[in-house]
Structures are given as C-alpha cells and as structure tokens.
C-alpha cells in the first residue's frame, strides 16, 4: 500500500494540488517512501493489465509477488501458459519471473481497465513476499475476525487501496463504520453509509443472481466494521468484521498484527491503516482549503539568503550543489565512483539543512533502516575530503560548537540562488522583474531531486524544499508569462515550459500555454488541447479542469474540448 500512496502523492504533485501538511504528515510521507516498493507495484500493474490478452484470460483469486517472481493462483486450472509464463500445480499456479513483465499499456482505455480491480494487499509473509487477494473473485463475503480494532484497521487499509490502486479504477467503494477521514483522502471514489441495511436496500441481488450466485456489471465493494452479519442476498462484494456466518473467506487477526488467511493457509504481517495514520494522510492527500475568489496571493519566498546569491556566484563557486533537477555536486576533487551516489545525497542533505544537522540524525536520513556510528563518521570524512577546503583553508564540511554538521559559506546551492533571485524580483520594476524571473527559471532542470534512486532521498519527503520549489517555480513561470505574453511570447513560452517541467499538469500554466497557442491560431490551440489530453489520459478537458475547458471555449468559440480525431 505504501507504494500506491507514494504514487498518489506524486500525482498530486504533478497537478500542483494545494496541500498544507503538518510535521506529522511529512514524517508519514518519509516513512511511506522508506517502506514503499515501487518496483513490485509497477511489475504487478503491468502484469494485471496484460492478463485479458492471454489465452484463457486468467483471473487469479490471489497473487504472490516478491523480488524474484509473480505467482497467480487461479480458481480453475489453465495448464497451457504462454512463454515466459510457467505453470505449477497442474495449471492452478502461473509464475512469471521478475524482469519478464510486459511493457506498460500504451492505450489509455486499456491502462484504465483490469480484470483484477478488486486485488488488494493483505500483508507480507515471513519470506518477504506480498500476498494479495482478489476481493472481486471471492464469490462470497470476506470476514476479518480476531482483535476488533486491528480488524477494522485492516479493512480501512483495504478500502483505501481499492480507491488508489492503478488497476482498481471503475470500482464503487462504500464504507460503513470506518473513519470519516477515509473519504477525505479518497474523495469521490468512496461513498459512506450509516448502516449496512442501507447498502443492501440500494443493491439487492437480481433474481437470476440469487439463483446462480453470480454478480453482474460494475464491481461494488462494501467494507464494514462493527456491523451485524449480513443475512440477505446482496449484489456487492462484502468485506466485514464479525462472525464468520455465511462467509466464503475468513481472515483471523491477532493483537500483534499477524493475520492468517485460511483459504491460502498463509500467515502475514497485515496491512493496516490506523486512525493516526489516516489523519496524517489527510494532511498529505486532502486538498487544502481553497483561496477566496479573486485571491491572487503569491507564495512567499522562504528564508531568502542574506547576503543574496547570484548566478555568477554559483558559476564561480569551487563547490556547487544542484538540486533543481537531478541531484549533482561539482567539486574540485573526484569521488570514488562506487560511493558517488551516497556522497551526492550526503552533500544535498547538508545543503538543504543550512541550520546544521547532528551526525546521528544525518545518518538516520541517509540510512533510514539503520546504521552504525563508525559508518556515519567514515562517510562524513569522505565527504569532507571530496569537497575540500575553502579559500581560507577551512574544510567546507564542518561542525559548529554544538556538533551539528554544516557546509561553509563558499559552497553555493542553486536552490539558494533561486530564492535570492525570486525575492529580488518581488521588489523590482516590471522590466527588471521579468529579467530576474527568467534568470531564476534558467536554473531549473526539473523537480527537486528528479530521478533520484528510489531507495535514496526518502528524507526529502520530510523537508519542505520540494513543495516550496514547486510552488515558487510555477508561480515564477506564471508571472513571467503574464509579463511577457504581449512583448516576448517566446520568452513567455520558455517560462511556461520550464514550470511544466517541474509540475507537468499545473493547470494555471497550461492555461498560459493555451493562451499563447491561441495567439498563433485555432489549429495551434486545438493541437495544444490534444497535448493536454494525451498527457492526462482523458478524453475531455473538463475532466482535467473545468476552468481550463472554459478557457478553451472562450478562446475558440465552438471548438470541441474533447479529443480531436483524425
């Protein structure tokens, strides 16, 4: 689940969705990055979206995925599996080795559909494999018994996954008796009901379904805690706490968080979502309160350096640390290639903590799963040797009187230069403002820490630099586009392109791009509109942003806001 929620955070960042996370929420984001396994999630997503094209169209009732392979457990044997799949148990198990997964679906519609939309993570077994069950293939109720609080937390985690998994689009998810914060996180994907009886009244089983036991049409998942056993027939998939009467599957959860899944005969450390974790997710994923109508306030420039730093200072510095894009460090001495990634992360970490950081906390950031003090000390010394000394012969990596690690003043970071330029632009006449905005935007190569290895930089989720940079860069790009639209459309377009490199679905910048395209003609506007639709994977601009759709209709009356076809 951590990988899915981390991906959801990344999607919010792509759309520049405003959030106001507190310190606890930021710490939760860091922990999710540490615990996430995006490679497994990506492998599984590609496999699930390919199943409909395989002979026999296998639909598993459970999936086991680890670093070596993905195994599908099938309700009926399919002994003939296409290469590179292999079969076991007379065709009841299909296995695909890691690395043999198909390419991601290129078709938008195919990417949004899956025969396994009810697949959710139950937990991880002792061998480190993730165990998932397909709630839509159970053909009966799933009951979670045992310790009541933990059982409800497991069901809350399943509800959240059904609303966020990339293969679960199109599901209807209804919760009963679960924390209200779930809906604040999931939004329109989730509905709530007061009582289970209310859901049954709204979804009675059709006559033929009562006779056959089969469900039809859209998958509806109802997840309930603290409700009485459902006695009546119903036309939905029910996952509930309580007694096992009438249940197809039973999962027993003890006070340590260990769950036994009876039909599979396996024991896992269960996936759970506690109320405190859900509150943290609200801070990360729920939108902040919208600004009042007509409020054009701009994000403040956080702690601009004193004295200000210029691009000339960045170019002249003997040690330059670049974070506005892929992380990079330019230093006089070479670093050992095998240690370059770690030392680069260490330098970036110090650069983004100008107030200093104690060695123990520094080690916890670089090695979130644990490290010994001698390894920390050796790394600090290697970093000190690599970055060298300043013009006074003092090491660039130093410790203050309280033992905190800091960088010397002759080390220059592009993030500091950006803030200096943007702060100066706020107090300049309009022509100078435009010059400073463009100068700042030329520093930007992409999002902060872009393409950093997934197992590194988990601490970035805890600091506010990435969010602050996103807000400042997109604001600067929009302001430059406003100033230059009439006098320098090429400069305005360059500013917009830079902002969209950082937040590629920022709708304020897309509206700037559409205005510039409209100045070049109706065909250019339609082509630009289609580019936005291609990027978002939808067919109608109003599904991206109603304000953007209204602008297109204003710029080109009568033009379709739906995808143009050849």
Coordinates of C-alpha atoms in Angstrom, one line a residue:
X1 CA 0.0 0.0 0.0
X2 CA 2.9 2.4 0.7
X3 CA 4.0 2.3 -3.0
X4 CA 0.4 3.1 -4.1
X5 CA 0.1 6.0 -1.7
X6 CA 3.5 7.3 -2.6
X7 CA 2.4 7.3 -6.2
X8 CA -0.8 9.1 -5.3
X9 CA 1.4 11.8 -3.6
X10 CA 3.4 12.1 -6.8
X11 CA 0.2 12.5 -8.8
X12 CA -0.9 15.3 -6.5
X13 CA 2.5 16.9 -7.1
X14 CA 2.0 16.6 -10.9
X15 CA -1.2 18.5 -10.6
X16 CA 0.1 21.1 -8.1
X17 CA -2.8 20.2 -5.8
X18 CA -2.5 22.5 -2.9
X19 CA -2.0 20.8 0.5
X20 CA -0.9 22.0 3.9
X21 CA 0.8 19.1 5.6
X22 CA 2.0 19.4 9.1
X23 CA 5.1 17.9 10.6
X24 CA 3.5 14.6 11.4
X25 CA 2.1 14.3 7.9
X26 CA 5.6 15.0 6.4
X27 CA 7.1 12.3 8.7
X28 CA 4.4 9.8 7.5
X29 CA 5.4 10.7 3.9
X30 CA 9.0 9.9 4.7
X31 CA 8.1 6.6 6.3
X32 CA 6.0 5.7 3.3
X33 CA 8.9 6.3 0.9
X34 CA 11.1 4.1 3.1
X35 CA 8.6 1.3 3.1
X36 CA 7.4 1.6 -0.5
X37 CA 8.4 -0.9 -3.1
X38 CA 7.5 0.9 -6.3
X39 CA 9.3 -1.7 -8.5
X40 CA 7.0 -4.5 -7.3
X41 CA 4.0 -2.3 -7.7
X42 CA 5.0 -1.4 -11.2
X43 CA 5.6 -5.0 -12.2
X44 CA 2.3 -6.1 -10.8
X45 CA 0.4 -3.3 -12.5
X46 CA 1.9 -4.2 -15.9
X47 CA 1.1 -7.9 -15.4
X48 CA -2.5 -7.3 -14.3
X49 CA -3.2 -5.1 -17.4
X50 CA -1.9 -7.8 -19.7
X51 CA -4.0 -10.7 -18.4
X52 CA -7.0 -10.0 -20.6
X53 CA -4.9 -10.7 -23.7
X54 CA -3.5 -14.1 -22.6
X55 CA -5.0 -17.4 -23.6
X56 CA -7.8 -18.4 -21.2
X57 CA -7.8 -14.9 -19.8
X58 CA -6.6 -16.0 -16.3
X59 CA -8.2 -14.1 -13.4
X60 CA -6.5 -15.0 -10.1
X61 CA -8.2 -15.2 -6.8
X62 CA -4.8 -14.4 -5.1
X63 CA -1.4 -13.2 -6.2
X64 CA 2.0 -13.7 -4.5
X65 CA 4.7 -11.2 -5.6
X66 CA 8.3 -11.0 -4.4
X67 CA 11.6 -9.7 -5.9
X68 CA 12.1 -12.9 -7.9
X69 CA 8.7 -13.7 -9.5
X70 CA 4.9 -13.1 -9.5
X71 CA 2.6 -16.0 -9.0
X72 CA -1.1 -16.1 -9.9
X73 CA -3.3 -18.5 -8.0
X74 CA -6.2 -19.5 -10.3
X75 CA -9.6 -20.7 -9.3
X76 CA -9.6 -23.3 -12.2
X77 CA -6.5 -24.9 -13.8
X78 CA -5.2 -23.5 -17.1
X79 CA -2.4 -25.9 -18.0
X80 CA -1.3 -24.0 -21.1
X81 CA 0.5 -20.8 -20.3
X82 CA 2.3 -18.7 -22.9
X83 CA 6.0 -18.0 -22.7
X84 CA 7.6 -16.7 -20.5
X85 CA 4.9 -17.8 -18.0
X86 CA 5.3 -21.3 -16.5
X87 CA 2.7 -23.4 -14.7
X88 CA 2.6 -25.5 -11.5
X89 CA 0.0 -27.5 -9.7
X90 CA -1.5 -28.8 -12.9
X91 CA -2.0 -25.2 -14.2
X92 CA -3.5 -23.8 -11.0
X93 CA -0.5 -21.6 -10.5
X94 CA 1.1 -19.4 -13.1
X95 CA 4.6 -17.9 -12.5
X96 CA 6.3 -15.0 -14.3
X97 CA 10.0 -14.3 -13.4
X98 CA 10.9 -10.8 -12.5
X99 CA 12.1 -8.8 -15.5
X100 CA 9.8 -10.6 -17.9
X101 CA 6.8 -8.3 -17.4
X102 CA 5.1 -6.8 -20.5
X103 CA 5.5 -3.2 -21.4
X104 CA 3.0 -0.7 -19.8
X105 CA -0.2 -0.4 -21.9
X106 CA 0.0 2.4 -24.3
X107 CA -3.7 2.7 -24.9
X108 CA -5.5 5.0 -22.4
X109 CA -8.6 2.8 -22.2
X110 CA -6.5 -0.4 -21.7
X111 CA -4.5 1.3 -18.9
X112 CA -7.6 2.1 -17.0
X113 CA -9.2 -1.4 -17.0
X114 CA -8.3 -4.6 -15.4
X115 CA -10.0 -8.0 -14.7
X116 CA -8.5 -7.8 -11.2
X117 CA -9.9 -4.5 -10.0
X118 CA -10.6 -6.0 -6.5
X119 CA -7.0 -7.1 -5.9
X120 CA -5.7 -5.7 -2.6
X121 CA -2.7 -6.3 -0.3
X122 CA -3.3 -8.4 2.8
X123 CA 0.3 -8.1 4.0
X124 CA 3.8 -9.6 3.7
X125 CA 4.8 -13.1 4.7
X126 CA 7.9 -14.3 6.5
X127 CA 9.8 -14.8 3.3
X128 CA 9.2 -11.1 2.3
X129 CA 6.5 -11.8 -0.4
X130 CA 3.5 -9.6 -0.7
X131 CA 0.2 -11.5 -0.5
X132 CA -2.8 -10.1 -2.4
X133 CA -6.3 -11.4 -2.7
X134 CA -8.9 -10.5 -5.4
X135 CA -12.0 -9.5 -3.5
X136 CA -14.0 -9.5 -6.7
X137 CA -13.2 -13.2 -7.3
X138 CA -14.1 -14.5 -3.9
X139 CA -17.8 -15.1 -4.8
X140 CA -19.0 -14.5 -1.2
X141 CA -18.3 -12.5 1.9
X142 CA -14.9 -12.0 3.4
X143 CA -14.8 -11.8 7.1
X144 CA -11.9 -10.4 9.2
X145 CA -12.1 -11.7 12.7
X146 CA -9.9 -11.6 15.8
X147 CA -8.8 -8.4 17.6
X148 CA -11.6 -5.9 16.8
X149 CA -9.5 -2.7 16.5
X150 CA -6.9 -4.3 14.3
X151 CA -9.5 -6.0 12.2
X152 CA -11.1 -2.6 11.5
X153 CA -7.7 -1.1 10.6
X154 CA -7.1 -3.9 8.1
X155 CA -10.5 -3.2 6.5
X156 CA -9.7 0.5 6.4
X157 CA -6.5 -0.2 4.6
X158 CA -8.3 -2.4 2.0
X159 CA -10.8 0.4 1.4
X160 CA -8.1 2.9 0.8
X161 CA -6.3 0.6 -1.6
X162 CA -9.5 0.0 -3.6
X163 CA -9.6 3.7 -4.2
X164 CA -6.0 4.3 -5.1
X165 CA -4.6 1.2 -6.8
X166 CA -3.9 1.9 -10.5
X167 CA -5.7 -1.3 -11.5
X168 CA -8.8 -0.5 -9.4
X169 CA -10.3 2.3 -11.5
X170 CA -14.0 2.0 -12.1
X171 CA -14.8 0.3 -8.7
X172 CA -17.6 1.6 -6.5
X173 CA -16.4 1.6 -2.9
X174 CA -18.8 2.1 0.0
X175 CA -17.7 2.1 3.7
X176 CA -19.8 1.5 6.8
X177 CA -18.5 2.2 10.3
X178 CA -15.0 3.2 9.2
X179 CA -13.2 6.5 10.0
X180 CA -14.6 9.5 8.1
X181 CA -11.0 10.6 7.2
X182 CA -11.0 7.8 4.6
X183 CA -13.5 9.7 2.4
X184 CA -11.5 12.9 2.8
X185 CA -8.5 11.1 1.4
X186 CA -10.3 9.2 -1.3
X187 CA -12.7 11.9 -2.3
X188 CA -15.4 11.0 -4.9
X189 CA -14.0 7.4 -5.3
X190 CA -15.6 6.5 -1.9
X191 CA -19.1 6.7 -0.5
X192 CA -20.2 6.2 3.1
X193 CA -23.4 4.7 4.5
X194 CA -24.7 4.8 8.0
X195 CA -25.9 1.2 8.2
X196 CA -25.2 -2.0 6.2
X197 CA -29.0 -2.3 5.7
X198 CA -29.0 0.9 3.8
X199 CA -26.5 -0.5 1.3
X200 CA -28.5 -3.7 0.9
X201 CA -31.6 -1.8 0.1
X202 CA -29.7 0.1 -2.6
X203 CA -28.1 -3.0 -4.0
X204 CA -30.4 -6.0 -3.8
X205 CA -29.5 -9.1 -5.7
X206 CA -31.2 -9.6 -9.0
X207 CA -33.4 -12.7 -9.3
X208 CA -31.1 -14.6 -11.6
X209 CA -28.1 -13.8 -9.3
X210 CA -30.0 -15.2 -6.3
X211 CA -30.3 -18.5 -8.2
X212 CA -26.9 -18.6 -9.7
X213 CA -24.8 -16.8 -7.1
X214 CA -23.1 -14.8 -9.8
X215 CA -22.7 -11.0 -9.8
X216 CA -23.0 -8.8 -12.9
X217 CA -21.9 -5.4 -14.1
X218 CA -19.8 -2.9 -12.1
X219 CA -17.9 -4.2 -9.2
X220 CA -19.3 -2.8 -5.9
X221 CA -17.2 -3.3 -2.8
X222 CA -18.7 -2.7 0.6
X223 CA -16.3 -2.6 3.6
X224 CA -17.9 -2.6 7.0
X225 CA -16.8 -2.6 10.6
X226 CA -18.9 -3.1 13.7
X227 CA -22.0 -4.3 11.7
X228 CA -24.2 -7.2 12.3
X229 CA -23.9 -10.2 9.9
X230 CA -25.5 -9.7 6.5
X231 CA -28.2 -12.2 6.1
X232 CA -30.0 -11.1 3.0
X233 CA -28.6 -11.8 -0.5
X234 CA -26.9 -8.8 -2.0
X235 CA -25.4 -7.7 -5.2
X236 CA -22.0 -6.5 -4.0
X237 CA -18.7 -7.8 -2.6
X238 CA -18.8 -7.5 1.2
X239 CA -15.7 -7.3 3.4
X240 CA -16.6 -7.0 7.1
X241 CA -15.6 -7.7 10.7
X242 CA -17.6 -10.0 12.9
X243 CA -18.8 -13.6 12.9
X244 CA -18.0 -15.9 10.1
X245 CA -21.6 -16.9 9.4
X246 CA -22.1 -17.1 5.6
X247 CA -18.6 -16.1 4.8
X248 CA -16.6 -17.5 1.9
X249 CA -13.2 -16.4 3.3
X250 CA -12.1 -15.9 6.9
X251 CA -9.0 -13.9 7.9
X252 CA -8.0 -14.0 11.6
X253 CA -6.0 -11.2 13.0
X254 CA -4.3 -11.3 16.4
X255 CA -3.1 -8.5 18.8
X256 CA 0.4 -8.4 17.2
X257 CA -1.0 -7.6 13.8
X258 CA -0.4 -11.0 12.3
X259 CA -3.2 -12.3 10.0
X260 CA -3.9 -15.9 9.0
X261 CA -5.7 -16.2 5.7
X262 CA -7.5 -19.5 5.9
X263 CA -8.2 -20.3 2.2
X264 CA -4.5 -19.7 1.4
X265 CA -3.1 -21.3 4.5
X266 CA -0.6 -18.4 4.9
X267 CA 0.3 -16.0 7.7
X268 CA 1.2 -12.4 7.0
X269 CA 2.1 -9.2 8.8
X270 CA -1.2 -7.5 8.0
X271 CA -1.6 -4.2 6.1
X272 CA -3.4 -1.8 8.4
X273 CA -4.4 1.9 8.4
X274 CA -4.6 3.3 12.0
X275 CA -6.6 6.4 12.7
X276 CA -3.5 8.4 13.4
X277 CA -2.0 7.3 10.0
X278 CA -5.3 8.2 8.3
X279 CA -5.2 11.7 9.9
X280 CA -1.6 12.0 8.5
X281 CA -2.8 11.0 5.1
X282 CA -5.5 13.7 5.2
X283 CA -2.7 16.2 5.7
X284 CA -0.8 14.8 2.7
X285 CA -3.6 14.0 0.2
X286 CA -6.7 16.0 1.1
X287 CA -6.7 19.4 -0.7
X288 CA -6.1 22.5 1.4
X289 CA -9.0 25.0 1.8
X290 CA -9.4 26.9 -1.5
X291 CA -8.3 30.6 -1.6
X292 CA -11.1 33.1 -1.6
X293 CA -12.4 34.1 -5.0
X294 CA -10.2 36.7 -6.6
X295 CA -7.3 36.0 -4.3
X296 CA -4.2 36.2 -6.4
X297 CA -1.7 36.0 -3.5
X298 CA 1.6 34.5 -4.4
X299 CA 3.6 32.0 -2.3
X300 CA 6.2 33.7 -0.1
X301 CA 9.9 33.2 -0.8
X302 CA 11.1 31.1 2.2
X303 CA 14.1 32.5 4.1
X304 CA 15.9 34.2 1.2
X305 CA 19.7 34.1 1.8
X306 CA 21.5 37.1 3.3
X307 CA 23.5 38.3 1.6
X308 CA 21.7 37.4 -1.6
X309 CA 23.4 34.9 -4.0
X310 CA 23.7 35.4 -7.8
X311 CA 24.1 33.1 -10.7
X312 CA 27.6 34.5 -11.1
X313 CA 28.4 33.3 -7.6
X314 CA 27.1 29.9 -8.5
X315 CA 29.2 29.6 -11.6
X316 CA 32.3 30.8 -9.7
X317 CA 32.0 28.6 -6.7
X318 CA 34.5 25.8 -6.3
X319 CA 31.8 23.6 -4.8
X320 CA 28.3 23.7 -6.5
X321 CA 25.3 21.7 -5.3
X322 CA 22.5 21.4 -7.8
X323 CA 19.1 20.2 -6.6
X324 CA 16.7 21.9 -9.1
X325 CA 16.5 18.7 -11.2
X326 CA 18.7 15.6 -10.9
X327 CA 20.9 16.0 -7.9
X328 CA 24.5 16.8 -8.8
X329 CA 27.6 18.1 -7.0
X330 CA 30.6 19.8 -8.7
X331 CA 33.7 19.6 -6.5
X332 CA 37.4 20.1 -7.3
X333 CA 38.4 16.5 -6.3
X334 CA 37.0 13.3 -7.8
X335 CA 34.9 10.9 -5.8
X336 CA 35.1 7.2 -5.8
X337 CA 32.5 6.1 -8.4
X338 CA 31.1 3.4 -6.1
X339 CA 30.4 6.0 -3.4
X340 CA 29.3 8.9 -5.6
X341 CA 25.6 8.4 -5.2
X342 CA 25.8 8.3 -1.4
X343 CA 28.2 11.2 -1.2
X344 CA 26.0 13.3 -3.5
X345 CA 23.0 12.6 -1.3
X346 CA 25.0 13.5 1.8
X347 CA 26.0 16.8 0.3
X348 CA 22.5 17.6 -0.8
X349 CA 21.2 16.7 2.6
X350 CA 23.6 19.2 4.3
X351 CA 22.8 21.9 1.7
X352 CA 19.1 21.6 2.4
X353 CA 19.7 21.8 6.2
X354 CA 21.6 25.1 6.4
X355 CA 20.9 25.3 10.2
X356 CA 23.0 22.2 10.6
X357 CA 22.2 18.6 11.5
X358 CA 23.6 16.3 14.2
X359 CA 25.6 13.3 12.9
X360 CA 23.0 10.8 14.4
X361 CA 20.1 12.5 12.6
X362 CA 22.3 12.8 9.4
X363 CA 22.9 9.0 9.5
X364 CA 19.2 8.3 10.0
X365 CA 18.3 10.3 6.9
X366 CA 20.9 8.5 4.7
X367 CA 20.3 5.0 6.1
X368 CA 16.6 5.1 7.3
X369 CA 16.7 1.3 8.1
X370 CA 19.7 1.7 10.4
X371 CA 23.4 2.4 10.5
X372 CA 26.3 2.4 13.0
X373 CA 28.2 5.4 14.1
X374 CA 31.5 4.3 12.5
X375 CA 29.9 4.2 9.1
X376 CA 28.5 7.7 9.6
X377 CA 31.9 9.0 10.7
X378 CA 33.6 7.4 7.7
X379 CA 31.1 8.9 5.3
X380 CA 31.4 12.4 6.8
X381 CA 35.2 12.2 6.4
X382 CA 34.9 11.0 2.8
X383 CA 32.5 13.9 2.1
X384 CA 34.9 16.4 3.8
X385 CA 37.8 15.0 1.7
X386 CA 35.8 15.2 -1.5
X387 CA 34.5 18.8 -1.1
X388 CA 37.9 20.0 0.1
X389 CA 38.6 23.4 1.7
X390 CA 37.6 27.0 1.2
X391 CA 39.8 30.0 0.3
X392 CA 40.9 30.2 4.0
X393 CA 41.9 26.5 4.1
X394 CA 38.9 25.5 6.3
X395 CA 37.1 22.4 5.2
X396 CA 33.7 23.0 3.5
X397 CA 32.2 20.3 5.7
X398 CA 32.5 21.5 9.3
X399 CA 30.8 21.1 12.7
X400 CA 29.5 24.0 14.8
X401 CA 30.0 24.4 18.6
X402 CA 27.1 22.1 19.3
X403 CA 28.4 19.4 17.0
X404 CA 26.0 20.0 14.1
X405 CA 27.3 19.3 10.6
X406 CA 27.1 22.3 8.2
X407 CA 28.5 23.5 4.9
X408 CA 30.8 26.5 4.7
X409 CA 29.6 29.8 3.1
X410 CA 31.7 29.2 -0.1
X411 CA 29.5 26.2 -1.0
X412 CA 26.7 27.5 -3.3
X413 CA 23.4 25.7 -3.9
X414 CA 21.2 26.5 -6.9
X415 CA 18.1 26.5 -4.5
X416 CA 19.7 29.4 -2.5
X417 CA 20.3 31.3 -5.8
X418 CA 16.8 30.8 -7.0
X419 CA 15.3 32.1 -3.8
X420 CA 17.6 35.1 -3.9
X421 CA 16.6 36.0 -7.4
X422 CA 12.9 35.5 -6.8
X423 CA 13.0 37.6 -3.6
X424 CA 14.7 40.4 -5.6
X425 CA 12.1 40.1 -8.3
X426 CA 9.3 40.9 -5.9
X427 CA 10.7 44.4 -5.3
X428 CA 11.7 45.3 -8.8
X429 CA 10.1 47.4 -11.6
X430 CA 8.4 45.3 -14.2
X431 CA 11.2 45.0 -16.8
X432 CA 13.8 44.1 -14.2
X433 CA 11.3 41.7 -12.6
X434 CA 11.0 39.8 -15.9
X435 CA 14.8 39.6 -16.2
X436 CA 15.1 38.2 -12.7
X437 CA 12.3 35.7 -13.2
X438 CA 13.9 34.3 -16.4
X439 CA 17.3 34.2 -14.8
X440 CA 15.8 32.2 -11.9
X441 CA 14.0 29.9 -14.3
X442 CA 17.2 29.1 -16.2
X443 CA 18.5 27.4 -13.1
X444 CA 15.6 24.9 -13.2
X445 CA 16.3 21.5 -14.8
X446 CA 13.3 19.6 -13.3
X447 CA 11.7 18.8 -10.0
X448 CA 13.9 18.8 -6.9
X449 CA 15.9 15.6 -6.8
X450 CA 14.3 14.3 -10.0
X451 CA 15.2 10.7 -10.9
X452 CA 16.9 10.1 -7.6
X453 CA 17.2 6.4 -6.9
X454 CA 14.0 5.3 -5.2
X455 CA 15.9 3.7 -2.2
X456 CA 17.6 7.1 -1.6
X457 CA 16.4 10.5 -0.6
X458 CA 13.5 9.3 1.4
X459 CA 14.2 12.2 3.8
X460 CA 13.2 14.7 1.0
X461 CA 9.6 13.9 2.0
X462 CA 10.3 15.3 5.5
X463 CA 11.8 18.6 4.4
X464 CA 9.6 21.2 2.7
X465 CA 12.1 22.1 -0.1
X466 CA 10.4 20.1 -2.9
X467 CA 6.9 21.6 -2.1
X468 CA 8.3 25.1 -1.8
X469 CA 10.3 24.8 -5.0
X470 CA 7.2 23.5 -6.9
X471 CA 5.2 26.5 -5.7
X472 CA 7.9 29.1 -6.3
X473 CA 8.9 27.8 -9.8
X474 CA 5.3 27.5 -11.1
X475 CA 4.5 30.9 -9.7
X476 CA 7.6 32.5 -11.3
X477 CA 6.7 30.8 -14.6
X478 CA 3.1 32.1 -14.5
X479 CA 4.2 35.6 -13.5
X480 CA 6.8 35.7 -16.3
X481 CA 4.1 34.5 -18.8
X482 CA 1.8 37.3 -17.7
X483 CA 4.5 40.0 -18.1
X484 CA 5.9 38.7 -21.4
X485 CA 2.8 37.5 -23.2
X486 CA 2.4 40.6 -25.4
X487 CA 6.0 41.7 -25.8
X488 CA 8.0 38.5 -25.8
X489 CA 5.8 35.4 -26.5
X490 CA 8.9 33.2 -27.0
X491 CA 10.2 34.2 -23.5
X492 CA 6.7 33.6 -22.1
X493 CA 6.6 30.1 -23.7
X494 CA 10.0 29.3 -22.3
X495 CA 8.9 30.3 -18.8
X496 CA 5.8 28.1 -19.1
X497 CA 7.8 25.2 -20.5
X498 CA 10.1 25.4 -17.5
X499 CA 7.3 25.5 -15.0
X500 CA 5.7 22.4 -16.6
X501 CA 9.0 20.5 -16.4
X502 CA 8.5 20.7 -12.6
X503 CA 4.7 20.3 -12.3
X504 CA 3.6 18.9 -15.6
X505 CA -0.2 19.2 -15.0
X506 CA -0.3 22.6 -13.3
X507 CA -3.5 24.0 -14.9
X508 CA -2.6 27.7 -14.4
X509 CA 0.5 27.1 -16.6
X510 CA -1.5 25.0 -19.1
X511 CA -3.9 27.9 -19.4
X512 CA -1.0 30.2 -20.1
X513 CA 0.2 27.8 -22.8
X514 CA -3.2 27.6 -24.3
X515 CA -3.4 31.4 -24.5
X516 CA 0.0 31.6 -26.2
X517 CA -1.2 28.8 -28.6
X518 CA -4.4 30.7 -29.4
X519 CA -2.3 33.7 -30.5
X520 CA -0.8 31.5 -33.2
X521 CA -4.1 30.3 -34.5
X522 CA -7.0 28.0 -33.9
X523 CA -5.1 24.9 -35.1
X524 CA -2.3 25.5 -32.7
X525 CA -4.9 25.8 -29.9
X526 CA -6.5 22.5 -30.8
X527 CA -3.1 20.8 -31.0
X528 CA -2.2 22.2 -27.6
X529 CA -5.5 21.0 -26.2
X530 CA -4.9 17.5 -27.5
X531 CA -1.4 17.5 -25.9
X532 CA -3.0 18.1 -22.6
X533 CA -5.5 15.3 -23.1
X534 CA -2.6 12.9 -24.2
X535 CA -0.7 13.8 -21.0
X536 CA -3.7 13.2 -18.7
X537 CA -5.1 10.2 -20.5
X538 CA -8.7 11.6 -20.6
X539 CA -10.9 12.4 -23.5
X540 CA -12.4 15.7 -22.3
X541 CA -10.7 18.8 -20.9
X542 CA -13.5 19.3 -18.4
X543 CA -12.4 16.1 -16.7
X544 CA -8.9 17.7 -16.3
X545 CA -10.1 21.1 -15.0
X546 CA -13.4 22.9 -15.7
X547 CA -11.6 26.3 -15.7
X548 CA -9.3 25.1 -18.4
X549 CA -12.2 23.8 -20.5
X550 CA -14.0 27.2 -20.1
X551 CA -10.8 29.0 -21.4
X552 CA -10.6 26.8 -24.5
X553 CA -14.3 27.6 -25.3
X554 CA -13.6 31.3 -24.7
X555 CA -10.5 31.3 -26.9
X556 CA -12.1 29.4 -29.8
X557 CA -15.9 29.6 -29.6
X558 CA -17.4 26.4 -31.0
X559 CA -14.2 24.4 -30.6
X560 CA -14.6 21.0 -29.0
X561 CA -13.0 20.4 -25.7
X562 CA -12.9 16.7 -26.4
X563 CA -10.1 14.9 -28.2
X564 CA -9.9 15.7 -31.9
X565 CA -9.8 12.7 -34.1
X566 CA -8.1 12.4 -37.5

